[in-house]
Amino acid sequence: MTTTTPRRPGRFSRWLQHTANSRTAAKVRTKGGTQMGMELLVLHTVGRRSGHPRQNPLAFVDDGADGWVVVASGGGQRHPDWYDNLLARPDDATVEVHGSTPVPITPQVLAGAPREAAWHRLTQVVRSLTKYQARSARTYPVVRLARR
């Protein structure tokens, strides 16, 4: 039996994603951070291999302290690039919400009871997460982005 490693997206797919991210991030900045009923933030990371700045609009819930909780969904059978970039270069990460300048954050991948509580809150906001998670062979990481 042969196993296959999940492939990286092609050049066009990556260009399309970067373009869509830039447009959505601009909309979050100018018109507000809501899309399809979900609050969005813009996560700024630095590419782990390229060293280029990246921006990813992500649905979030407040963590109840002074940060945000996001989920690394999408990406097929691989974690999304923003997640790998965030873990590879956490000191370079910032978060921007509508009407604010980017603030430095410290990411924390949640596990156990904190993850389950955050997952429950996320699925109340992003109802499609449960369906997508059921179709995926990987468990979606839940990440707390705490202000530094």
Short mmCIF file of C-alpha atoms in Angstrom, two decimals:
data_model
loop_
_atom_site.label_atom_id
_atom_site.label_comp_id
_atom_site.label_asym_id
_atom_site.label_seq_id
_atom_site.Cartn_x
_atom_site.Cartn_y
_atom_site.Cartn_z
CA MET A 1 0.00 0.00 0.00
CA THR A 2 1.35 3.42 -0.88
CA THR A 3 0.69 6.52 1.15
CA THR A 4 0.70 9.99 -0.23
CA THR A 5 1.84 13.14 1.45
CA PRO A 6 -0.61 16.02 1.13
CA ARG A 7 0.56 18.29 -1.67
CA ARG A 8 1.28 21.96 -1.33
CA PRO A 9 -1.02 24.24 -3.28
CA GLY A 10 0.20 25.29 -6.73
CA ARG A 11 1.50 28.75 -7.63
CA PHE A 12 -1.83 30.00 -8.99
CA SER A 13 -3.74 28.73 -5.97
CA ARG A 14 -1.31 30.47 -3.60
CA TRP A 15 -1.52 33.72 -5.60
CA LEU A 16 -5.32 33.57 -5.50
CA GLN A 17 -5.31 32.99 -1.75
CA HIS A 18 -2.89 35.88 -1.10
CA THR A 19 -5.01 38.20 -3.28
CA ALA A 20 -8.24 37.21 -1.55
CA ASN A 21 -6.61 37.62 1.87
CA SER A 22 -5.37 41.11 0.97
CA ARG A 23 -8.80 42.20 -0.24
CA THR A 24 -10.60 40.82 2.80
CA ALA A 25 -8.02 42.36 5.17
CA ALA A 26 -8.54 45.74 3.48
CA LYS A 27 -12.30 45.36 3.96
CA VAL A 28 -11.82 44.52 7.65
CA ARG A 29 -9.77 47.71 8.04
CA THR A 30 -12.14 50.03 6.18
CA LYS A 31 -15.66 48.67 6.58
CA GLY A 32 -15.54 46.56 9.69
CA GLY A 33 -14.60 43.13 10.79
CA THR A 34 -17.75 41.17 10.00
CA GLN A 35 -18.26 38.82 7.07
CA MET A 36 -21.10 36.32 6.71
CA GLY A 37 -22.08 37.00 10.32
CA MET A 38 -18.61 36.22 11.70
CA GLU A 39 -16.25 38.67 13.37
CA LEU A 40 -12.89 38.77 11.60
CA LEU A 41 -9.42 39.79 12.66
CA VAL A 42 -6.29 40.07 10.54
CA LEU A 43 -3.41 37.87 11.68
CA HIS A 44 -0.02 39.15 10.53
CA THR A 45 2.73 36.53 10.30
CA VAL A 46 6.04 36.14 8.51
CA GLY A 47 6.56 33.28 6.06
CA ARG A 48 8.69 30.59 7.68
CA ARG A 49 10.64 29.95 4.48
CA SER A 50 10.23 33.13 2.45
CA GLY A 51 10.52 35.67 5.26
CA HIS A 52 7.77 37.71 3.54
CA PRO A 53 4.98 39.32 5.55
CA ARG A 54 1.64 37.54 5.37
CA GLN A 55 -1.85 38.60 6.43
CA ASN A 56 -4.75 36.27 7.01
CA PRO A 57 -8.32 37.27 7.87
CA LEU A 58 -9.67 34.78 10.40
CA ALA A 59 -12.94 34.30 12.23
CA PHE A 60 -12.46 34.57 15.99
CA VAL A 61 -14.08 34.65 19.39
CA ASP A 62 -12.86 36.70 22.33
CA ASP A 63 -10.97 34.59 24.81
CA GLY A 64 -12.53 36.33 27.80
CA ALA A 65 -9.18 37.71 28.99
CA ASP A 66 -7.34 40.00 26.60
CA GLY A 67 -6.98 38.03 23.42
CA TRP A 68 -8.68 36.05 20.70
CA VAL A 69 -9.28 32.39 19.85
CA VAL A 70 -9.00 31.13 16.25
CA VAL A 71 -9.07 27.69 14.63
CA ALA A 72 -6.65 26.36 12.01
CA SER A 73 -9.30 24.92 9.72
CA GLY A 74 -9.04 24.66 5.97
CA GLY A 75 -5.85 23.64 4.25
CA GLY A 76 -7.14 20.20 3.29
CA GLN A 77 -5.17 17.47 5.04
CA ARG A 78 -2.42 19.91 6.04
CA HIS A 79 -2.55 22.72 8.52
CA PRO A 80 -2.98 26.10 6.83
CA ASP A 81 0.24 28.00 6.08
CA TRP A 82 -0.64 30.77 8.54
CA TYR A 83 -0.64 28.23 11.37
CA ASP A 84 2.80 26.84 10.46
CA ASN A 85 4.15 30.39 9.99
CA LEU A 86 2.74 31.44 13.37
CA LEU A 87 4.38 28.53 15.21
CA ALA A 88 7.68 28.92 13.34
CA ARG A 89 7.97 32.67 14.03
CA PRO A 90 5.69 33.52 16.97
CA ASP A 91 7.64 36.65 17.96
CA ASP A 92 6.83 38.25 14.60
CA ALA A 93 3.05 37.80 14.88
CA THR A 94 0.53 40.58 15.40
CA VAL A 95 -3.26 40.88 15.32
CA GLU A 96 -5.32 43.70 13.87
CA VAL A 97 -9.02 44.18 14.53
CA HIS A 98 -11.22 46.80 12.91
CA GLY A 99 -10.20 50.26 14.04
CA SER A 100 -6.94 49.26 15.72
CA THR A 101 -3.30 49.11 14.84
CA PRO A 102 -1.63 45.67 14.88
CA VAL A 103 -0.76 44.50 18.40
CA PRO A 104 1.92 41.92 19.23
CA ILE A 105 0.59 38.56 20.35
CA THR A 106 1.78 35.32 21.86
CA PRO A 107 0.15 32.21 20.36
CA GLN A 108 -0.83 29.24 22.51
CA VAL A 109 -2.16 26.03 20.99
CA LEU A 110 -4.92 24.84 23.30
CA ALA A 111 -5.39 21.26 24.44
CA GLY A 112 -7.71 19.36 26.76
CA ALA A 113 -10.53 21.18 28.55
CA PRO A 114 -9.44 24.70 27.44
CA ARG A 115 -9.50 23.53 23.82
CA GLU A 116 -12.92 21.92 24.18
CA ALA A 117 -14.39 25.07 25.77
CA ALA A 118 -12.90 27.29 23.05
CA TRP A 119 -14.03 24.84 20.33
CA HIS A 120 -17.58 24.98 21.66
CA ARG A 121 -17.57 28.80 21.57
CA LEU A 122 -16.07 28.80 18.05
CA THR A 123 -18.67 26.37 16.70
CA GLN A 124 -21.45 28.58 18.06
CA VAL A 125 -20.10 31.43 15.90
CA VAL A 126 -18.82 29.45 12.90
CA ARG A 127 -21.43 26.74 12.61
CA SER A 128 -19.81 25.07 9.60
CA LEU A 129 -16.70 24.11 11.64
CA THR A 130 -18.29 20.96 13.01
CA LYS A 131 -19.15 19.76 9.50
CA TYR A 132 -15.66 20.53 8.15
CA GLN A 133 -13.95 18.89 11.12
CA ALA A 134 -16.02 15.73 10.62
CA ARG A 135 -14.75 15.50 7.03
CA SER A 136 -11.10 15.96 7.92
CA ALA A 137 -8.62 13.29 9.00
CA ARG A 138 -6.71 15.84 11.11
CA THR A 139 -7.88 17.54 14.27
CA TYR A 140 -8.12 21.29 13.78
CA PRO A 141 -5.80 23.14 16.15
CA VAL A 142 -7.41 25.82 18.31
CA VAL A 143 -5.08 28.73 19.06
CA ARG A 144 -5.31 31.46 21.66
CA LEU A 145 -3.72 34.71 20.53
CA ALA A 146 -2.86 36.62 23.72
CA ARG A 147 -1.75 40.23 23.71
CA ARG A 148 1.86 40.65 24.74
#
